[in-house]
PDB file of C-alpha atoms in Angstrom:
ATOM      1  CA  UNK A   1     -84.641 -66.086  89.334  1.00  0.00           C
ATOM      2  CA  UNK A   2     -81.359 -66.756  88.491  1.00  0.00           C
ATOM      3  CA  UNK A   3     -78.414 -64.764  90.427  1.00  0.00           C
ATOM      4  CA  UNK A   4     -74.991 -64.532  89.574  1.00  0.00           C
ATOM      5  CA  UNK A   5     -72.326 -65.719  92.442  1.00  0.00           C
ATOM      6  CA  UNK A   6     -68.644 -65.170  92.496  1.00  0.00           C
ATOM      7  CA  UNK A   7     -67.090 -67.755  94.727  1.00  0.00           C
ATOM      8  CA  UNK A   8     -63.698 -70.469  95.522  1.00  0.00           C
ATOM      9  CA  UNK A   9     -65.447 -74.078  95.347  1.00  0.00           C
ATOM     10  CA  UNK A  10     -64.855 -75.539  97.966  1.00  0.00           C
ATOM     11  CA  UNK A  11     -65.447 -78.793  97.623  1.00  0.00           C
ATOM     12  CA  UNK A  12     -67.733 -81.158  95.211  1.00  0.00           C
ATOM     13  CA  UNK A  13     -69.072 -84.243  96.238  1.00  0.00           C
ATOM     14  CA  UNK A  14     -70.967 -86.829  93.714  1.00  0.00           C
ATOM     15  CA  UNK A  15     -74.417 -86.860  93.737  1.00  0.00           C
ATOM     16  CA  UNK A  16     -75.609 -90.385  92.053  1.00  0.00           C
ATOM     17  CA  UNK A  17     -74.016 -91.119  88.946  1.00  0.00           C
ATOM     18  CA  UNK A  18     -73.667 -88.269  87.060  1.00  0.00           C
ATOM     19  CA  UNK A  19     -73.831 -85.095  89.202  1.00  0.00           C
ATOM     20  CA  UNK A  20     -72.139 -83.050  91.731  1.00  0.00           C
ATOM     21  CA  UNK A  21     -73.290 -81.179  94.770  1.00  0.00           C
ATOM     22  CA  UNK A  22     -70.882 -78.480  95.603  1.00  0.00           C
ATOM     23  CA  UNK A  23     -69.843 -75.446  97.494  1.00  0.00           C
ATOM     24  CA  UNK A  24     -68.518 -72.474  96.893  1.00  0.00           C
ATOM     25  CA  UNK A  25     -67.458 -69.839  99.633  1.00  0.00           C
ATOM     26  CA  UNK A  26     -68.430 -65.833  98.347  1.00  0.00           C
ATOM     27  CA  UNK A  27     -69.028 -63.126 100.170  1.00  0.00           C
ATOM     28  CA  UNK A  28     -71.851 -63.949 100.853  1.00  0.00           C
ATOM     29  CA  UNK A  29     -71.464 -66.947 103.142  1.00  0.00           C
ATOM     30  CA  UNK A  30     -71.710 -70.885 101.879  1.00  0.00           C
ATOM     31  CA  UNK A  31     -73.305 -72.015  99.112  1.00  0.00           C
ATOM     32  CA  UNK A  32     -73.764 -75.304  97.804  1.00  0.00           C
ATOM     33  CA  UNK A  33     -75.654 -76.300  94.316  1.00  0.00           C
ATOM     34  CA  UNK A  34     -76.831 -78.904  92.493  1.00  0.00           C
ATOM     35  CA  UNK A  35     -74.650 -79.452  88.830  1.00  0.00           C
ATOM     36  CA  UNK A  36     -76.291 -81.746  86.432  1.00  0.00           C
ATOM     37  CA  UNK A  37     -73.932 -84.300  84.350  1.00  0.00           C
ATOM     38  CA  UNK A  38     -70.853 -82.412  86.808  1.00  0.00           C
ATOM     39  CA  UNK A  39     -69.188 -85.819  86.827  1.00  0.00           C
ATOM     40  CA  UNK A  40     -68.790 -86.362  83.356  1.00  0.00           C
ATOM     41  CA  UNK A  41     -67.801 -85.170  79.510  1.00  0.00           C
ATOM     42  CA  UNK A  42     -71.048 -83.322  79.333  1.00  0.00           C
ATOM     43  CA  UNK A  43     -71.005 -80.488  81.338  1.00  0.00           C
ATOM     44  CA  UNK A  44     -68.850 -78.011  79.355  1.00  0.00           C
ATOM     45  CA  UNK A  45     -67.873 -76.520  83.169  1.00  0.00           C
ATOM     46  CA  UNK A  46     -66.143 -78.824  84.742  1.00  0.00           C
ATOM     47  CA  UNK A  47     -62.924 -77.463  85.073  1.00  0.00           C
ATOM     48  CA  UNK A  48     -64.641 -74.329  87.353  1.00  0.00           C
ATOM     49  CA  UNK A  49     -66.259 -77.348  89.958  1.00  0.00           C
ATOM     50  CA  UNK A  50     -62.650 -78.541  90.677  1.00  0.00           C
ATOM     51  CA  UNK A  51     -61.736 -77.546  94.563  1.00  0.00           C
ATOM     52  CA  UNK A  52     -59.925 -74.721  94.952  1.00  0.00           C
ATOM     53  CA  UNK A  53     -61.057 -72.316  92.250  1.00  0.00           C
ATOM     54  CA  UNK A  54     -61.865 -69.634  92.113  1.00  0.00           C
ATOM     55  CA  UNK A  55     -65.445 -68.252  89.027  1.00  0.00           C
ATOM     56  CA  UNK A  56     -68.489 -66.641  88.811  1.00  0.00           C
ATOM     57  CA  UNK A  57     -71.851 -69.142  88.764  1.00  0.00           C
ATOM     58  CA  UNK A  58     -75.191 -68.619  87.522  1.00  0.00           C
ATOM     59  CA  UNK A  59     -77.552 -69.988  90.186  1.00  0.00           C
ATOM     60  CA  UNK A  60     -81.505 -70.834  89.495  1.00  0.00           C
ATOM     61  CA  UNK A  61     -83.104 -70.983  92.693  1.00  0.00           C
ATOM     62  CA  UNK A  62     -86.442 -72.776  94.014  1.00  0.00           C
ATOM     63  CA  UNK A  63     -88.604 -72.395  96.977  1.00  0.00           C
ATOM     64  CA  UNK A  64     -88.265 -76.124  97.558  1.00  0.00           C
ATOM     65  CA  UNK A  65     -84.839 -77.664  95.632  1.00  0.00           C
ATOM     66  CA  UNK A  66     -81.418 -77.183  96.023  1.00  0.00           C
ATOM     67  CA  UNK A  67     -80.401 -74.316  93.689  1.00  0.00           C
ATOM     68  CA  UNK A  68     -79.138 -75.682  90.112  1.00  0.00           C
ATOM     69  CA  UNK A  69     -75.870 -74.429  88.594  1.00  0.00           C
ATOM     70  CA  UNK A  70     -77.394 -72.520  84.781  1.00  0.00           C
ATOM     71  CA  UNK A  71     -73.471 -71.223  83.937  1.00  0.00           C
ATOM     72  CA  UNK A  72     -70.256 -71.245  85.189  1.00  0.00           C
ATOM     73  CA  UNK A  73     -67.148 -69.295  84.136  1.00  0.00           C
ATOM     74  CA  UNK A  74     -63.131 -69.758  85.830  1.00  0.00           C
ATOM     75  CA  UNK A  75     -61.241 -67.015  86.909  1.00  0.00           C
ATOM     76  CA  UNK A  76     -58.289 -68.338  88.300  1.00  0.00           C
ATOM     77  CA  UNK A  77     -57.993 -72.570  88.289  1.00  0.00           C
ATOM     78  CA  UNK A  78     -54.568 -72.098  91.091  1.00  0.00           C
ATOM     79  CA  UNK A  79     -53.136 -74.252  89.257  1.00  0.00           C
ATOM     80  CA  UNK A  80     -49.803 -73.913  90.737  1.00  0.00           C
ATOM     81  CA  UNK A  81     -51.836 -74.728  94.332  1.00  0.00           C
ATOM     82  CA  UNK A  82     -52.534 -78.311  92.844  1.00  0.00           C
ATOM     83  CA  UNK A  83     -49.186 -79.019  91.219  1.00  0.00           C
ATOM     84  CA  UNK A  84     -47.592 -79.055  94.867  1.00  0.00           C
ATOM     85  CA  UNK A  85     -49.026 -81.296  97.249  1.00  0.00           C
ATOM     86  CA  UNK A  86     -47.446 -79.182 100.180  1.00  0.00           C
ATOM     87  CA  UNK A  87     -50.141 -76.384  98.643  1.00  0.00           C
ATOM     88  CA  UNK A  88     -52.678 -78.367  97.890  1.00  0.00           C
ATOM     89  CA  UNK A  89     -52.591 -79.989 101.890  1.00  0.00           C
ATOM     90  CA  UNK A  90     -52.549 -76.358 102.772  1.00  0.00           C
ATOM     91  CA  UNK A  91     -55.048 -75.531 101.278  1.00  0.00           C
ATOM     92  CA  UNK A  92     -57.495 -77.919 102.114  1.00  0.00           C
ATOM     93  CA  UNK A  93     -56.801 -77.279 106.040  1.00  0.00           C
ATOM     94  CA  UNK A  94     -58.188 -73.601 105.175  1.00  0.00           C
ATOM     95  CA  UNK A  95     -60.747 -75.063 103.511  1.00  0.00           C
ATOM     96  CA  UNK A  96     -61.912 -77.238 106.394  1.00  0.00           C
ATOM     97  CA  UNK A  97     -61.837 -74.668 108.825  1.00  0.00           C
ATOM     98  CA  UNK A  98     -63.849 -73.358 106.837  1.00  0.00           C
ATOM     99  CA  UNK A  99     -66.385 -75.785 105.775  1.00  0.00           C
ATOM    100  CA  UNK A 100     -67.185 -76.549 109.723  1.00  0.00           C
ATOM    101  CA  UNK A 101     -66.769 -72.820 110.529  1.00  0.00           C
ATOM    102  CA  UNK A 102     -69.609 -70.838 108.348  1.00  0.00           C
ATOM    103  CA  UNK A 103     -72.974 -71.100 108.694  1.00  0.00           C
ATOM    104  CA  UNK A 104     -75.245 -71.469 105.337  1.00  0.00           C
ATOM    105  CA  UNK A 105     -75.294 -68.018 102.621  1.00  0.00           C
ATOM    106  CA  UNK A 106     -74.057 -65.709 105.728  1.00  0.00           C
ATOM    107  CA  UNK A 107     -72.541 -63.296 104.062  1.00  0.00           C
ATOM    108  CA  UNK A 108     -68.411 -62.668 104.899  1.00  0.00           C
ATOM    109  CA  UNK A 109     -66.944 -60.534 102.965  1.00  0.00           C
ATOM    110  CA  UNK A 110     -64.092 -59.698 105.395  1.00  0.00           C
ATOM    111  CA  UNK A 111     -63.299 -63.108 105.721  1.00  0.00           C
ATOM    112  CA  UNK A 112     -63.716 -64.545 101.858  1.00  0.00           C
ATOM    113  CA  UNK A 113     -61.091 -61.471 101.537  1.00  0.00           C
ATOM    114  CA  UNK A 114     -58.818 -63.046 103.694  1.00  0.00           C
ATOM    115  CA  UNK A 115     -59.539 -66.555 102.544  1.00  0.00           C
ATOM    116  CA  UNK A 116     -58.819 -65.138  98.708  1.00  0.00           C
ATOM    117  CA  UNK A 117     -55.544 -63.299  99.655  1.00  0.00           C
ATOM    118  CA  UNK A 118     -54.122 -66.151 101.827  1.00  0.00           C
ATOM    119  CA  UNK A 119     -54.582 -68.315  98.029  1.00  0.00           C
ATOM    120  CA  UNK A 120     -53.117 -66.071  96.247  1.00  0.00           C
ATOM    121  CA  UNK A 121     -49.693 -66.037  98.697  1.00  0.00           C
ATOM    122  CA  UNK A 122     -49.657 -69.689  99.667  1.00  0.00           C
ATOM    123  CA  UNK A 123     -46.718 -70.853  96.708  1.00  0.00           C
ATOM    124  CA  UNK A 124     -45.291 -67.876  97.704  1.00  0.00           C
ATOM    125  CA  UNK A 125     -44.940 -69.345 101.519  1.00  0.00           C
ATOM    126  CA  UNK A 126     -41.696 -71.412 102.407  1.00  0.00           C
ATOM    127  CA  UNK A 127     -43.859 -73.226 105.727  1.00  0.00           C
ATOM    128  CA  UNK A 128     -47.264 -73.584 103.824  1.00  0.00           C
ATOM    129  CA  UNK A 129     -48.555 -75.717 106.873  1.00  0.00           C
ATOM    130  CA  UNK A 130     -47.781 -72.922 109.020  1.00  0.00           C
ATOM    131  CA  UNK A 131     -49.079 -70.287 106.771  1.00  0.00           C
ATOM    132  CA  UNK A 132     -52.655 -72.567 106.819  1.00  0.00           C
ATOM    133  CA  UNK A 133     -52.368 -71.982 110.283  1.00  0.00           C
ATOM    134  CA  UNK A 134     -51.800 -68.789 110.622  1.00  0.00           C
ATOM    135  CA  UNK A 135     -55.372 -68.080 108.152  1.00  0.00           C
ATOM    136  CA  UNK A 136     -57.026 -70.313 111.010  1.00  0.00           C
ATOM    137  CA  UNK A 137     -55.321 -68.605 113.589  1.00  0.00           C
ATOM    138  CA  UNK A 138     -56.445 -65.373 111.919  1.00  0.00           C
ATOM    139  CA  UNK A 139     -60.502 -67.276 111.185  1.00  0.00           C
ATOM    140  CA  UNK A 140     -60.621 -67.617 115.307  1.00  0.00           C
ATOM    141  CA  UNK A 141     -60.332 -64.269 115.457  1.00  0.00           C
ATOM    142  CA  UNK A 142     -62.486 -63.263 112.561  1.00  0.00           C
ATOM    143  CA  UNK A 143     -65.027 -65.238 115.085  1.00  0.00           C
ATOM    144  CA  UNK A 144     -64.461 -63.454 118.251  1.00  0.00           C
ATOM    145  CA  UNK A 145     -63.435 -66.729 119.807  1.00  0.00           C
ATOM    146  CA  UNK A 146     -60.035 -66.417 120.204  1.00  0.00           C
ATOM    147  CA  UNK A 147     -58.988 -64.469 123.757  1.00  0.00           C
ATOM    148  CA  UNK A 148     -56.621 -62.283 123.628  1.00  0.00           C
ATOM    149  CA  UNK A 149     -55.936 -60.685 126.716  1.00  0.00           C
ATOM    150  CA  UNK A 150     -53.312 -60.460 128.505  1.00  0.00           C
ATOM    151  CA  UNK A 151     -55.044 -62.288 131.598  1.00  0.00           C
ATOM    152  CA  UNK A 152     -56.416 -65.417 132.646  1.00  0.00           C
ATOM    153  CA  UNK A 153     -59.915 -65.422 131.570  1.00  0.00           C
ATOM    154  CA  UNK A 154     -61.563 -66.752 134.609  1.00  0.00           C
ATOM    155  CA  UNK A 155     -59.789 -65.627 137.187  1.00  0.00           C
ATOM    156  CA  UNK A 156     -58.239 -62.194 135.189  1.00  0.00           C
ATOM    157  CA  UNK A 157     -54.189 -63.010 136.690  1.00  0.00           C
ATOM    158  CA  UNK A 158     -51.494 -61.396 134.672  1.00  0.00           C
ATOM    159  CA  UNK A 159     -49.903 -64.039 132.758  1.00  0.00           C
ATOM    160  CA  UNK A 160     -47.523 -62.399 130.548  1.00  0.00           C
ATOM    161  CA  UNK A 161     -44.621 -63.015 132.225  1.00  0.00           C
ATOM    162  CA  UNK A 162     -45.183 -67.549 131.926  1.00  0.00           C
ATOM    163  CA  UNK A 163     -46.886 -69.566 130.310  1.00  0.00           C
ATOM    164  CA  UNK A 164     -50.515 -70.233 129.700  1.00  0.00           C
ATOM    165  CA  UNK A 165     -53.154 -72.619 128.880  1.00  0.00           C
ATOM    166  CA  UNK A 166     -55.134 -72.476 125.881  1.00  0.00           C
ATOM    167  CA  UNK A 167     -59.221 -74.433 125.213  1.00  0.00           C
ATOM    168  CA  UNK A 168     -61.953 -72.990 123.428  1.00  0.00           C
ATOM    169  CA  UNK A 169     -60.392 -69.589 122.736  1.00  0.00           C
ATOM    170  CA  UNK A 170     -60.191 -68.716 126.392  1.00  0.00           C
ATOM    171  CA  UNK A 171     -57.032 -68.295 128.186  1.00  0.00           C
ATOM    172  CA  UNK A 172     -56.327 -70.070 130.960  1.00  0.00           C
ATOM    173  CA  UNK A 173     -53.718 -70.231 134.122  1.00  0.00           C
ATOM    174  CA  UNK A 174     -52.396 -72.661 135.720  1.00  0.00           C
ATOM    175  CA  UNK A 175     -54.839 -72.913 138.021  1.00  0.00           C
ATOM    176  CA  UNK A 176     -58.200 -72.572 136.191  1.00  0.00           C
ATOM    177  CA  UNK A 177     -56.523 -74.816 132.704  1.00  0.00           C
ATOM    178  CA  UNK A 178     -59.074 -77.622 132.066  1.00  0.00           C
ATOM    179  CA  UNK A 179     -57.506 -81.126 131.194  1.00  0.00           C
ATOM    180  CA  UNK A 180     -57.981 -81.062 127.551  1.00  0.00           C
ATOM    181  CA  UNK A 181     -56.185 -77.543 127.092  1.00  0.00           C
ATOM    182  CA  UNK A 182     -53.078 -77.340 125.545  1.00  0.00           C
ATOM    183  CA  UNK A 183     -50.237 -75.577 126.683  1.00  0.00           C
ATOM    184  CA  UNK A 184     -48.643 -72.731 125.401  1.00  0.00           C
ATOM    185  CA  UNK A 185     -45.313 -70.991 126.411  1.00  0.00           C
ATOM    186  CA  UNK A 186     -44.383 -67.608 126.615  1.00  0.00           C
ATOM    187  CA  UNK A 187     -42.410 -67.160 122.986  1.00  0.00           C
ATOM    188  CA  UNK A 188     -45.176 -69.377 121.043  1.00  0.00           C
ATOM    189  CA  UNK A 189     -47.375 -66.614 122.633  1.00  0.00           C
ATOM    190  CA  UNK A 190     -45.912 -63.707 121.405  1.00  0.00           C
ATOM    191  CA  UNK A 191     -45.756 -65.524 117.536  1.00  0.00           C
ATOM    192  CA  UNK A 192     -49.401 -66.114 117.964  1.00  0.00           C
ATOM    193  CA  UNK A 193     -49.601 -62.483 119.064  1.00  0.00           C
ATOM    194  CA  UNK A 194     -47.753 -61.465 116.365  1.00  0.00           C
ATOM    195  CA  UNK A 195     -49.703 -63.287 113.858  1.00  0.00           C
ATOM    196  CA  UNK A 196     -53.329 -61.563 114.647  1.00  0.00           C
ATOM    197  CA  UNK A 197     -51.401 -58.128 114.617  1.00  0.00           C
ATOM    198  CA  UNK A 198     -49.678 -58.691 111.836  1.00  0.00           C
ATOM    199  CA  UNK A 199     -51.060 -55.236 108.767  1.00  0.00           C
ATOM    200  CA  UNK A 200     -48.999 -57.059 106.024  1.00  0.00           C
ATOM    201  CA  UNK A 201     -48.775 -60.376 104.326  1.00  0.00           C
ATOM    202  CA  UNK A 202     -45.325 -59.747 103.549  1.00  0.00           C
ATOM    203  CA  UNK A 203     -45.222 -59.877 108.040  1.00  0.00           C
ATOM    204  CA  UNK A 204     -47.659 -62.982 107.526  1.00  0.00           C
ATOM    205  CA  UNK A 205     -44.539 -64.337 105.480  1.00  0.00           C
ATOM    206  CA  UNK A 206     -41.823 -63.640 107.054  1.00  0.00           C
ATOM    207  CA  UNK A 207     -43.577 -65.553 110.316  1.00  0.00           C
ATOM    208  CA  UNK A 208     -43.296 -68.595 108.427  1.00  0.00           C
ATOM    209  CA  UNK A 209     -39.776 -68.798 108.759  1.00  0.00           C
ATOM    210  CA  UNK A 210     -39.225 -68.477 112.811  1.00  0.00           C
ATOM    211  CA  UNK A 211     -38.100 -71.682 114.428  1.00  0.00           C
ATOM    212  CA  UNK A 212     -41.159 -72.445 117.022  1.00  0.00           C
ATOM    213  CA  UNK A 213     -43.998 -74.748 115.548  1.00  0.00           C
ATOM    214  CA  UNK A 214     -47.161 -73.869 116.286  1.00  0.00           C
ATOM    215  CA  UNK A 215     -49.025 -74.982 113.789  1.00  0.00           C
ATOM    216  CA  UNK A 216     -50.135 -78.309 115.911  1.00  0.00           C
ATOM    217  CA  UNK A 217     -50.987 -75.988 118.640  1.00  0.00           C
ATOM    218  CA  UNK A 218     -53.353 -73.995 116.734  1.00  0.00           C
ATOM    219  CA  UNK A 219     -54.936 -76.806 114.499  1.00  0.00           C
ATOM    220  CA  UNK A 220     -55.933 -78.465 118.289  1.00  0.00           C
ATOM    221  CA  UNK A 221     -57.422 -74.764 118.780  1.00  0.00           C
ATOM    222  CA  UNK A 222     -59.248 -75.043 116.267  1.00  0.00           C
ATOM    223  CA  UNK A 223     -60.201 -78.668 116.912  1.00  0.00           C
ATOM    224  CA  UNK A 224     -61.628 -77.925 120.615  1.00  0.00           C
ATOM    225  CA  UNK A 225     -62.925 -74.046 120.051  1.00  0.00           C
ATOM    226  CA  UNK A 226     -65.513 -76.131 117.500  1.00  0.00           C
ATOM    227  CA  UNK A 227     -66.061 -79.161 118.985  1.00  0.00           C
ATOM    228  CA  UNK A 228     -67.849 -76.750 121.937  1.00  0.00           C
ATOM    229  CA  UNK A 229     -70.030 -74.251 119.714  1.00  0.00           C
ATOM    230  CA  UNK A 230     -69.673 -75.132 116.207  1.00  0.00           C
ATOM    231  CA  UNK A 231     -69.835 -78.266 115.650  1.00  0.00           C
ATOM    232  CA  UNK A 232     -73.140 -78.819 116.302  1.00  0.00           C
ATOM    233  CA  UNK A 233     -74.931 -76.434 113.634  1.00  0.00           C
ATOM    234  CA  UNK A 234     -73.165 -78.435 110.788  1.00  0.00           C
ATOM    235  CA  UNK A 235     -73.981 -82.447 112.067  1.00  0.00           C
TER     236      UNK A 235
END
């Protein structure tokens, strides 16, 4: 029986000479489907299969086969993002984070809404790379793997007045820091908390102007956390 799904295309991979295997993120989670002739001019909805496109997709399901695309209508092609490499690169970082962190067809309506809002606001950011890092931090918070307490995750030592170490979502003191942990200076940790507790997008956009650059550290936090907890689900 056909189903209609609204979502954002994350990736479309060639399948054979003419077809595509497309994955989109929807309120129902990651959904992958087969798009017949998706690489050719014969496909009337090719534009809706391009990554960073919001659309409505009618899918046929089979108990033994990959879902197949019957019809697609594009709702937003995010052309402003696709025309600027820094914006496209930033959206790519958000997309990769979703692909490696989310289960197939596990409902995540709040995360989908957050992702869609970040795509809409991305062109407004003066620092797209940092804005994508903010999304990744929000993703870690959503997954419940980001310790936001003022103390060491292991010994409960108060770390409010100095640097701390972060590894696999934990917040650690120097004595308990893993050899691959990353140092977070006091000012950086304050920015991290400001990001997490921001309730409005204008607050997040304002934070991208902050002179402290912690984007690389946030990307590293994602890498170490997923390496231990979730990467094995997708290999």
